[in-house]
CSV table of C-alpha atoms and ligand atoms in Angstrom, one decimal:
chain,number,residue,atom,x,y,z
A,2,MET,CA,0.0,0.0,0.0
A,3,THR,CA,1.3,3.5,-0.8
A,4,PRO,CA,0.2,6.8,0.6
A,5,GLU,CA,-1.9,7.3,-2.5
A,6,THR,CA,-4.3,4.6,-1.4
A,7,ALA,CA,-5.5,6.7,1.6
A,8,VAL,CA,-9.2,6.4,2.3
A,9,PHE,CA,-10.5,10.0,2.3
A,10,VAL,CA,-13.2,10.3,4.9
A,11,GLU,CA,-14.2,13.7,3.8
A,12,LYS,CA,-13.3,15.5,0.6
A,13,THR,CA,-13.8,19.2,1.4
A,14,PRO,CA,-11.1,21.0,-0.6
A,15,LEU,CA,-8.8,22.9,1.6
A,16,GLU,CA,-9.7,26.3,0.2
A,17,ARG,CA,-13.3,25.7,1.3
A,18,TYR,CA,-12.3,25.0,4.8
A,19,VAL,CA,-14.3,26.9,7.4
A,20,ALA,CA,-12.8,27.1,10.9
A,21,PRO,CA,-15.2,26.1,13.7
A,22,ALA,CA,-17.4,29.1,14.8
A,23,LYS,CA,-17.9,27.9,18.3
A,24,PRO,CA,-15.1,26.8,20.7
A,25,SER,CA,-14.8,23.2,21.7
A,26,LEU,CA,-14.8,22.3,25.4
A,27,LEU,CA,-12.2,19.7,24.8
A,28,GLY,CA,-9.0,20.3,26.7
A,29,LEU,CA,-10.4,22.5,29.4
A,30,SER,CA,-9.5,21.6,33.0
A,31,ARG,CA,-12.3,21.2,35.6
A,32,ALA,CA,-11.7,24.9,36.7
A,33,GLU,CA,-12.0,26.1,33.1
A,34,LEU,CA,-15.1,24.1,32.6
A,35,ALA,CA,-16.6,25.7,35.7
A,36,ASP,CA,-15.8,29.1,34.1
A,37,ALA,CA,-17.5,28.1,30.9
A,38,LEU,CA,-20.6,27.1,32.9
A,39,ALA,CA,-20.5,30.5,34.7
A,40,ASP,CA,-20.5,32.1,31.2
A,41,ILE,CA,-23.8,30.6,30.4
A,42,GLY,CA,-25.3,31.5,33.7
A,43,VAL,CA,-25.1,28.3,35.7
A,44,PRO,CA,-25.3,29.4,39.4
A,45,PRO,CA,-22.1,28.9,41.5
A,46,ALA,CA,-23.7,26.3,43.8
A,47,GLN,CA,-24.4,24.0,40.9
A,48,ARG,CA,-21.1,24.3,39.0
A,49,LYS,CA,-19.1,21.6,40.7
A,50,MET,CA,-21.8,19.0,40.2
A,51,ARG,CA,-22.3,20.1,36.5
A,52,VAL,CA,-18.6,19.9,35.9
A,53,GLN,CA,-18.6,16.3,37.2
A,54,GLN,CA,-21.4,15.4,35.0
A,55,LEU,CA,-19.9,17.0,31.9
A,56,TRP,CA,-16.6,15.4,32.6
A,57,HIS,CA,-18.2,12.0,32.8
A,58,TRP,CA,-20.1,12.5,29.5
A,59,ILE,CA,-17.1,14.0,27.6
A,60,TYR,CA,-14.2,11.9,28.9
A,61,PHE,CA,-15.7,8.7,30.2
A,62,ARG,CA,-18.5,8.1,27.7
A,63,GLY,CA,-17.0,10.0,24.8
A,64,PHE,CA,-20.2,11.8,23.8
A,65,THR,CA,-20.0,14.3,21.0
A,66,GLU,CA,-23.4,16.0,21.5
A,67,PHE,CA,-24.7,17.9,24.5
A,68,ASP,CA,-28.2,16.9,23.7
A,69,ALA,CA,-27.6,13.2,24.6
A,70,MET,CA,-26.4,14.1,28.1
A,71,THR,CA,-29.5,13.0,30.0
A,72,SER,CA,-28.4,13.8,33.5
A,73,MET,CA,-28.6,17.5,32.7
A,74,GLY,CA,-31.8,19.5,32.1
A,75,LYS,CA,-32.9,20.3,28.5
A,76,ASP,CA,-32.3,24.1,29.0
A,77,LEU,CA,-28.8,23.6,30.2
A,78,ARG,CA,-28.0,21.2,27.3
A,79,ALA,CA,-29.4,23.8,24.8
A,80,ALA,CA,-27.4,26.6,26.4
A,81,LEU,CA,-24.2,24.6,26.2
A,82,ALA,CA,-24.9,23.7,22.5
A,83,GLU,CA,-25.6,27.3,21.7
A,84,ARG,CA,-22.2,28.5,22.9
A,85,PHE,CA,-19.9,25.4,22.7
A,86,THR,CA,-19.1,22.2,20.8
A,87,LEU,CA,-17.4,19.0,21.7
A,88,ALA,CA,-15.6,18.9,18.4
A,89,ARG,CA,-12.4,16.9,17.9
A,90,PRO,CA,-9.8,17.6,15.4
A,91,GLU,CA,-11.3,17.0,12.0
A,92,VAL,CA,-10.4,13.6,10.4
A,93,VAL,CA,-9.4,14.2,6.8
A,94,ALA,CA,-8.1,10.8,5.9
A,95,GLU,CA,-7.6,7.4,7.5
A,96,GLN,CA,-5.1,4.8,6.3
A,97,VAL,CA,-4.8,1.3,7.5
A,98,SER,CA,-1.5,-0.5,7.1
A,99,VAL,CA,-1.2,-4.2,6.2
A,100,ASP,CA,0.1,-4.7,9.8
A,101,GLY,CA,-3.0,-3.1,11.4
A,102,THR,CA,-1.3,0.3,12.1
A,103,ARG,CA,-3.7,3.2,11.5
A,104,LYS,CA,-2.8,6.7,10.6
A,105,TRP,CA,-5.2,9.6,10.8
A,106,LEU,CA,-4.6,12.9,9.0
A,107,LEU,CA,-6.2,15.6,11.1
A,108,ARG,CA,-7.0,19.1,10.1
A,109,LEU,CA,-6.7,22.0,12.5
A,110,PRO,CA,-7.6,25.7,12.1
A,111,GLY,CA,-4.9,28.2,11.3
A,112,GLU,CA,-3.8,30.5,14.1
A,113,THR,CA,-5.3,33.6,12.6
A,114,GLN,CA,-8.5,34.3,10.8
A,115,GLY,CA,-8.2,33.5,7.1
A,116,GLU,CA,-4.9,31.6,7.5
A,117,ARG,CA,-4.7,28.2,5.8
A,118,PRO,CA,-5.6,25.2,8.0
A,119,HIS,CA,-2.9,23.0,9.4
A,120,GLU,CA,-2.6,19.2,9.3
A,121,VAL,CA,-1.1,16.8,11.8
A,122,GLU,CA,-0.9,13.0,12.0
A,123,CYS,CA,-1.7,10.6,14.7
A,124,VAL,CA,-0.8,6.9,14.5
A,125,TYR,CA,-2.3,3.9,16.3
A,126,ILE,CA,-0.1,0.7,16.6
A,127,PRO,CA,-2.1,-2.3,17.8
A,128,ASP,CA,-0.7,-5.4,19.5
A,129,THR,CA,-2.4,-8.5,20.9
A,130,GLU,CA,-2.7,-7.2,24.4
A,131,ARG,CA,-2.3,-3.4,24.0
A,132,GLY,CA,-2.6,-0.6,21.6
A,133,THR,CA,-0.3,2.4,21.5
A,134,LEU,CA,-1.3,5.8,20.2
A,135,CYS,CA,1.5,8.1,18.9
A,136,VAL,CA,0.3,11.7,19.5
A,137,SER,CA,1.6,14.9,17.9
A,138,SER,CA,2.3,18.0,20.0
A,139,GLN,CA,3.1,20.6,17.2
A,140,VAL,CA,2.4,21.2,13.5
A,141,GLY,CA,5.9,20.6,12.2
A,142,CYS,CA,8.9,21.1,14.6
A,143,THR,CA,11.2,24.0,15.1
A,144,LEU,CA,14.1,21.6,15.5
A,145,THR,CA,15.9,20.1,12.6
A,146,CYS,CA,17.2,16.7,13.4
A,147,SER,CA,18.9,15.5,10.3
A,148,PHE,CA,17.3,12.1,10.1
A,149,CYS,CA,13.7,13.2,10.8
A,150,HIS,CA,11.1,14.1,8.2
A,151,THR,CA,9.1,16.3,10.5
A,152,GLY,CA,12.1,18.5,11.0
A,153,THR,CA,12.0,19.4,7.3
A,154,GLN,CA,8.5,20.9,7.6
A,155,ARG,CA,8.4,24.7,7.5
A,156,LEU,CA,5.0,25.4,9.2
A,157,VAL,CA,5.0,25.3,12.9
A,158,ARG,CA,2.4,26.0,15.5
A,159,ASN,CA,1.8,24.6,18.9
A,160,LEU,CA,-1.3,22.4,19.3
A,161,THR,CA,-3.7,23.4,22.1
A,162,ALA,CA,-4.5,21.0,25.0
A,163,GLY,CA,-7.8,20.2,23.3
A,164,GLU,CA,-6.1,19.3,20.0
A,165,ILE,CA,-3.7,17.0,21.8
A,166,ALA,CA,-6.3,15.3,24.1
A,167,GLY,CA,-8.6,15.4,21.0
A,168,GLN,CA,-6.2,13.0,19.1
A,169,VAL,CA,-6.8,10.4,21.8
A,170,MET,CA,-10.5,11.0,21.5
A,171,VAL,CA,-10.5,10.8,17.7
A,172,ALA,CA,-8.7,7.5,18.0
A,173,ARG,CA,-11.2,6.1,20.5
A,174,ASP,CA,-14.1,7.4,18.3
A,175,ARG,CA,-12.7,5.6,15.2
A,176,LEU,CA,-11.8,2.4,17.1
A,177,GLY,CA,-15.1,2.2,18.9
A,178,ASP,CA,-13.2,2.4,22.1
A,179,TRP,CA,-15.7,4.2,24.3
A,180,PRO,CA,-18.1,2.1,26.5
A,181,GLY,CA,-20.5,0.2,24.3
A,182,GLY,CA,-18.5,1.1,21.1
A,183,VAL,CA,-18.2,-1.2,18.1
A,184,ARG,CA,-14.7,-2.2,17.0
A,185,PRO,CA,-13.7,-1.8,13.4
A,186,THR,CA,-13.5,-5.0,11.3
A,187,ASP,CA,-10.8,-3.9,8.9
A,188,GLY,CA,-7.5,-4.4,10.7
A,189,VAL,CA,-6.1,-5.5,14.0
A,190,VAL,CA,-7.2,-4.4,17.4
A,191,PRO,CA,-6.3,-5.9,20.8
A,192,SER,CA,-8.2,-9.0,21.7
A,193,GLY,CA,-11.2,-9.6,23.8
A,194,ASP,CA,-12.3,-6.9,26.2
A,195,ASN,CA,-9.0,-5.1,26.1
A,196,ARG,CA,-9.3,-1.4,25.5
A,197,CYS,CA,-7.9,-0.4,22.1
A,198,VAL,CA,-5.9,2.6,23.3
A,199,THR,CA,-3.9,1.5,26.3
A,200,ASN,CA,-0.7,3.4,25.9
A,201,ILE,CA,0.2,6.9,24.7
A,202,VAL,CA,3.5,8.0,23.4
A,203,MET,CA,4.2,11.7,22.7
A,204,MET,CA,6.3,10.7,19.7
A,205,GLY,CA,4.4,12.2,16.8
A,206,MET,CA,5.1,15.5,15.1
A,207,GLY,CA,6.8,18.1,17.2
A,208,GLU,CA,8.9,18.6,20.3
A,209,PRO,CA,6.5,18.2,23.3
A,210,LEU,CA,8.8,20.1,25.7
A,211,TYR,CA,8.5,23.1,23.5
A,212,ASN,CA,4.8,23.0,24.1
A,213,LEU,CA,4.9,21.9,27.7
A,214,ASP,CA,1.8,23.7,29.1
A,215,ALA,CA,-0.6,22.3,26.6
A,216,VAL,CA,1.0,18.9,26.6
A,217,ARG,CA,0.7,18.8,30.4
A,218,ASP,CA,-2.9,19.9,30.4
A,219,ALA,CA,-3.8,17.3,27.8
A,220,LEU,CA,-2.0,14.5,29.5
A,221,LEU,CA,-3.6,15.3,32.9
A,222,ILE,CA,-6.9,15.0,31.2
A,223,VAL,CA,-6.1,11.8,29.4
A,224,SER,CA,-4.8,10.2,32.7
A,225,ASP,CA,-7.7,11.4,34.8
A,226,GLY,CA,-9.2,8.4,36.5
A,227,GLU,CA,-12.8,9.7,36.2
A,228,GLY,CA,-12.4,10.0,32.4
A,229,ILE,CA,-10.2,8.3,29.8
A,230,GLY,CA,-8.1,7.0,32.7
A,231,ILE,CA,-4.8,5.9,31.0
A,232,SER,CA,-2.2,5.4,33.7
A,233,LYS,CA,0.7,7.8,33.7
A,234,ARG,CA,3.0,4.8,33.7
A,235,ARG,CA,1.5,4.0,30.3
A,236,ILE,CA,2.2,7.5,29.0
A,237,THR,CA,5.6,8.3,27.6
A,238,LEU,CA,6.9,11.7,26.6
A,239,SER,CA,9.8,11.7,24.2
A,240,THR,CA,12.2,14.6,24.0
A,241,SER,CA,15.2,15.5,21.9
A,242,GLY,CA,16.7,17.0,25.0
A,243,VAL,CA,15.1,20.3,26.1
A,244,VAL,CA,17.0,20.1,29.3
A,245,PRO,CA,15.4,23.0,31.2
A,246,ASN,CA,11.9,21.5,30.8
A,247,ILE,CA,12.7,17.9,31.7
A,248,GLU,CA,12.3,18.4,35.5
A,249,ARG,CA,9.0,20.2,34.9
A,250,ALA,CA,7.7,17.3,32.9
A,251,GLY,CA,8.4,15.0,35.7
A,252,ALA,CA,7.0,17.3,38.4
A,253,GLU,CA,3.9,18.6,36.6
A,254,ILE,CA,2.9,15.5,34.5
A,255,GLY,CA,4.6,12.6,36.2
A,256,CYS,CA,4.7,10.5,33.0
A,257,MET,CA,7.4,8.3,31.7
A,258,LEU,CA,10.3,9.9,29.9
A,259,ALA,CA,12.1,8.9,26.7
A,260,ILE,CA,15.2,10.7,25.4
A,261,SER,CA,16.2,10.7,21.8
A,262,LEU,CA,19.9,10.2,22.3
A,263,HIS,CA,21.0,8.7,19.0
A,264,ALA,CA,24.7,9.4,19.6
A,265,VAL,CA,27.3,8.9,22.3
A,266,ARG,CA,29.6,11.8,21.3
A,267,ASP,CA,28.7,15.4,21.3
A,268,GLU,CA,30.4,15.9,17.9
A,269,LEU,CA,28.1,13.4,16.2
A,270,ARG,CA,25.0,14.3,18.3
A,271,ASN,CA,25.5,18.0,17.3
A,272,GLU,CA,25.0,16.9,13.7
A,273,LEU,CA,22.1,14.5,14.3
A,274,VAL,CA,20.2,16.4,16.9
A,275,PRO,CA,21.4,20.1,16.6
A,276,LEU,CA,19.7,21.0,19.9
A,277,ASN,CA,22.7,19.2,21.4
A,278,ARG,CA,24.8,22.3,20.7
A,279,LYS,CA,22.7,24.1,23.3
A,280,TYR,CA,22.2,21.2,25.7
A,281,PRO,CA,25.1,18.7,25.4
A,282,ILE,CA,25.0,15.0,26.4
A,283,ALA,CA,26.5,15.5,29.9
A,284,GLU,CA,23.8,18.1,30.8
A,285,LEU,CA,21.1,15.9,29.3
A,286,LEU,CA,22.1,12.9,31.3
A,287,GLU,CA,22.4,15.0,34.5
A,288,ALA,CA,18.7,16.0,34.0
A,289,CYS,CA,17.8,12.4,33.5
A,290,ARG,CA,19.5,11.4,36.8
A,291,ASN,CA,17.4,14.0,38.5
A,292,TYR,CA,14.1,13.2,36.7
A,293,PRO,CA,11.4,13.2,39.4
A,294,GLY,CA,10.3,9.7,40.2
A,295,VAL,CA,13.0,7.9,38.2
A,296,SER,CA,13.8,4.5,39.7
A,297,ASN,CA,14.4,0.9,38.6
A,298,ALA,CA,10.7,0.4,38.4
A,299,ARG,CA,10.3,3.7,36.4
A,300,ARG,CA,13.2,3.7,34.0
A,301,ILE,CA,14.0,6.3,31.4
A,302,THR,CA,14.0,5.0,27.8
A,303,PHE,CA,16.9,6.0,25.6
A,304,GLU,CA,16.0,6.0,21.9
A,305,TYR,CA,18.8,5.2,19.5
A,306,VAL,CA,18.1,5.3,15.8
A,307,MET,CA,20.3,2.9,13.8
A,308,LEU,CA,22.0,4.8,11.0
A,309,LYS,CA,24.3,2.7,8.8
A,310,GLY,CA,28.0,3.7,9.2
A,311,VAL,CA,27.1,6.7,11.2
A,312,ASN,CA,26.4,5.6,14.8
A,313,ASP,CA,26.1,1.8,14.7
A,314,SER,CA,29.6,0.5,15.4
A,315,ILE,CA,30.3,-2.0,18.3
A,316,GLU,CA,32.5,0.7,19.9
A,317,GLU,CA,29.5,3.0,20.0
A,318,ALA,CA,27.4,0.2,21.5
A,319,LYS,CA,30.0,-0.2,24.3
A,320,ALA,CA,30.2,3.5,24.8
A,321,LEU,CA,26.4,3.8,25.1
A,322,VAL,CA,26.4,1.2,27.8
A,323,ARG,CA,29.2,3.0,29.7
A,324,LEU,CA,27.4,6.4,29.3
A,325,LEU,CA,24.2,5.2,30.8
A,326,LYS,CA,25.8,3.6,33.8
A,327,GLY,CA,24.0,4.5,37.0
A,328,ILE,CA,20.9,5.8,35.3
A,329,PRO,CA,17.8,3.5,35.6
A,330,ALA,CA,17.5,3.1,31.8
A,331,LYS,CA,16.0,1.1,29.0
A,332,ILE,CA,17.4,1.2,25.5
A,333,ASN,CA,15.2,1.3,22.5
A,334,LEU,CA,17.1,0.7,19.2
A,335,ILE,CA,15.0,2.0,16.4
A,336,PRO,CA,15.7,0.9,12.8
A,337,PHE,CA,16.0,4.1,10.8
A,338,ASN,CA,12.8,4.7,8.7
A,339,PRO,CA,13.8,6.3,5.4
A,340,TRP,CA,11.7,9.1,3.9
A,341,PRO,CA,11.8,10.7,0.5
A,342,GLY,CA,15.1,12.6,0.2
A,343,SER,CA,16.6,11.4,3.4
A,344,ARG,CA,20.4,11.2,3.4
A,345,TYR,CA,20.8,8.1,5.7
A,346,GLU,CA,20.3,4.4,5.4
A,347,CYS,CA,19.2,2.0,8.0
A,348,SER,CA,21.9,-0.1,9.5
A,349,ASP,CA,22.1,-3.7,8.2
A,350,TRP,CA,20.1,-6.2,10.2
A,351,GLU,CA,23.3,-8.1,11.1
A,352,GLN,CA,24.9,-4.9,12.5
A,353,ILE,CA,21.7,-4.1,14.5
A,354,GLU,CA,21.8,-7.6,16.0
A,355,LYS,CA,25.5,-7.2,17.0
A,356,PHE,CA,24.9,-3.8,18.5
A,357,SER,CA,21.8,-5.1,20.3
A,358,GLN,CA,23.8,-8.0,21.7
A,359,VAL,CA,26.3,-5.7,23.4
A,360,VAL,CA,23.4,-3.8,24.9
A,361,PHE,CA,21.8,-7.0,26.0
A,362,ASP,CA,25.0,-8.4,27.5
A,363,ALA,CA,25.2,-5.2,29.6
A,364,GLY,CA,21.8,-6.1,31.2
A,365,TYR,CA,19.5,-4.1,29.0
A,366,ALA,CA,16.7,-6.1,27.4
A,367,SER,CA,16.6,-4.2,24.2
A,368,PRO,CA,14.0,-5.5,21.8
A,369,VAL,CA,14.6,-4.1,18.4
A,370,ARG,CA,11.1,-3.3,17.2
A,371,THR,CA,10.2,-4.1,13.7
A,372,PRO,CA,9.1,-0.8,12.2
A,373,ARG,CA,5.3,-0.6,12.0
A,374,GLY,CA,3.2,1.1,9.4
A,375,ARG,CA,6.1,1.8,7.0
A,376,ASP,CA,3.8,1.2,4.0
A,377,ILE,CA,1.6,4.2,5.0
A,378,PHE,CA,4.5,6.4,6.1
A,379,ALA,CA,3.4,6.1,9.8
A,380,ALA,CA,6.6,5.0,11.3
A,381,CYS,CA,8.8,7.1,13.6
A,382,GLY,CA,10.1,10.2,11.9
A,383,GLN,CA,8.2,9.8,8.7
A,384,LEU,CA,5.4,12.1,9.7
A,385,LYS,CA,4.9,15.2,7.6
A,386,SER,CA,1.7,17.0,6.8
A,387,ALA,CA,0.4,16.3,3.3
A,388,THR,CA,-0.3,20.0,2.8
A,389,GLU,CA,3.4,20.6,2.9
A,390,LYS,CA,4.2,20.4,-0.8
A,391,LEU,CA,6.7,17.8,-1.8
A,392,THR,CA,9.7,18.9,-3.6
A,393,ALA,CA,10.4,17.4,-7.0
A,394,ARG,CA,13.2,15.4,-5.5
A,395,GLU,CA,10.9,14.1,-2.8
A,396,ARG,CA,8.3,13.1,-5.3
A,397,MET,CA,10.8,11.2,-7.4
A,398,ALA,CA,12.1,9.4,-4.3
A,399,LEU,CA,8.6,8.6,-3.2
A,400,ARG,CA,7.8,7.0,-6.5
A,401,ALA,CA,11.1,5.0,-6.4
A,402,MET,CA,10.3,3.8,-2.9
A,403,ALA,CA,6.8,2.8,-3.8
A,404,MET,CA,8.2,0.7,-6.6
A,405,THR,CA,10.8,-1.1,-4.5
A,406,ASP,CA,8.5,-1.8,-1.6
B,505,SAH,N1,10.5,15.5,19.1
B,505,SAH,C1,10.5,14.4,20.0
B,505,SAH,C2,9.4,13.4,19.8
B,505,SAH,C3,9.0,13.1,18.3
B,505,SAH,S1,10.1,12.2,17.4
B,505,SAH,C4,11.8,13.7,19.9
B,505,SAH,O1,12.6,14.0,19.0
B,505,SAH,O2,12.1,12.9,20.8
B,505,SAH,C5,9.9,10.5,18.0
B,505,SAH,C6,11.1,9.6,17.9
B,505,SAH,O3,11.3,9.2,16.5
B,505,SAH,C7,12.4,10.2,18.3
B,505,SAH,O4,13.1,9.3,19.1
B,505,SAH,C8,13.0,10.5,17.0
B,505,SAH,O5,14.4,10.7,17.2
B,505,SAH,C9,12.7,9.3,16.2
B,505,SAH,N2,12.8,9.5,14.8
B,505,SAH,C10,12.8,10.6,14.1
B,505,SAH,N3,13.0,10.4,12.7
B,505,SAH,C11,13.2,9.1,12.6
B,505,SAH,C12,13.4,8.2,11.5
B,505,SAH,N4,13.4,8.7,10.3
B,505,SAH,N5,13.6,6.9,11.7
B,505,SAH,C13,13.5,6.4,13.0
B,505,SAH,N6,13.2,7.2,14.1
B,505,SAH,C14,13.1,8.5,13.9
B,506,SF4,FE1,11.6,17.5,16.0
B,506,SF4,FE2,11.8,15.1,17.3
B,506,SF4,FE3,12.0,15.3,14.6
B,506,SF4,FE4,14.0,16.2,16.0
B,506,SF4,S1,13.3,14.1,15.9
B,506,SF4,S2,13.1,17.2,14.2
B,506,SF4,S3,12.9,17.1,17.8
B,506,SF4,S4,10.2,15.8,15.8
């Protein structure tokens, strides 16, 4: 399957896009919901109860219309519907990979009136017992890691808390993952009564620690036990190393942390992850040692993308193990996912196995995950909005890849 085989859910041409007229309540904290209720004249004594009711309908049941919220009076439902919506990011296209991975292309309003809408992607990776949702935090990324497709995208805007939590809600909508929902029949979902979305990784487009407030607000909603209720131990935030915000992520969110390390020497990391020039490896690892809540039971994941002839020697594997000594760590070796025009190649499988053996012998169980969703460009680092026009070189490379796949 190639990206051209996307199933378009909705075919409104972009130029006819109309941004939502009413604000969505998605992403508001309980206190902000109480303010919204005050705006429509709900008396102070009732607000707490009404917030609880709304929270249950929105985040536990997944309702999209106020009118169906039967525990609230007709007048209140009408007043809510007049001023607000429960709109999620708009789904433009859904692609299902041969391995069951699903990718949704989502359309978001531009920041200013009249500005073109933006697009982000959200990817669902099912397994037998669990399902992981890869969520985006920004349109594009201000950073320019040399192996990452998202880094080549020019447009950047931060997503709001509602747009981030909304990705989880879109996934649950499309997967029939709310109470009483009906599962899709095309493709793989976890077995039996297991919920479809059990884990969240902030590993989609963007650098979550450059949008920390919104990411925090969204993750606190998603992990709230009276709503979607995904445990913070099943939520992982991945950062390329924004050192000053690492401590805050631990203290204010309390989720699991992943670090995109990718190199053991500053010289090489400067090239692969240019943010390293600002926050070099030693500072990054110091922030990891001090990450609130880190322990052997709550290890930090170090991601290491396998680039042929660049960072994949046995010496580097040994240096990696030495570097992480004393930090409760897991190592996640990621085979490089090529994208049109990328200048790297994935390490040979034999080399990945040798590298992995060194890491394993040092006591790190390091499963090398088979890349998922490659056929629909849903794998790590392949995400880039479709509205970002492809260059001629990219188009040619895309065609060549489609032919050799
Ligand atoms: N900005 C954050 C999170 C998004 S990127 C970060 O960099 O951590 C999610 C993961 O995908 C990161 O570990 C990133 O380094 C990795 N990645 C990016 N491009 C990739 C590619 N082409 N192949 C494999 N992994 C890639
Ligand atoms: Fe941005 Fe992460 Fe890609 Fe780097 S790897 S460009 S930080 S999304």
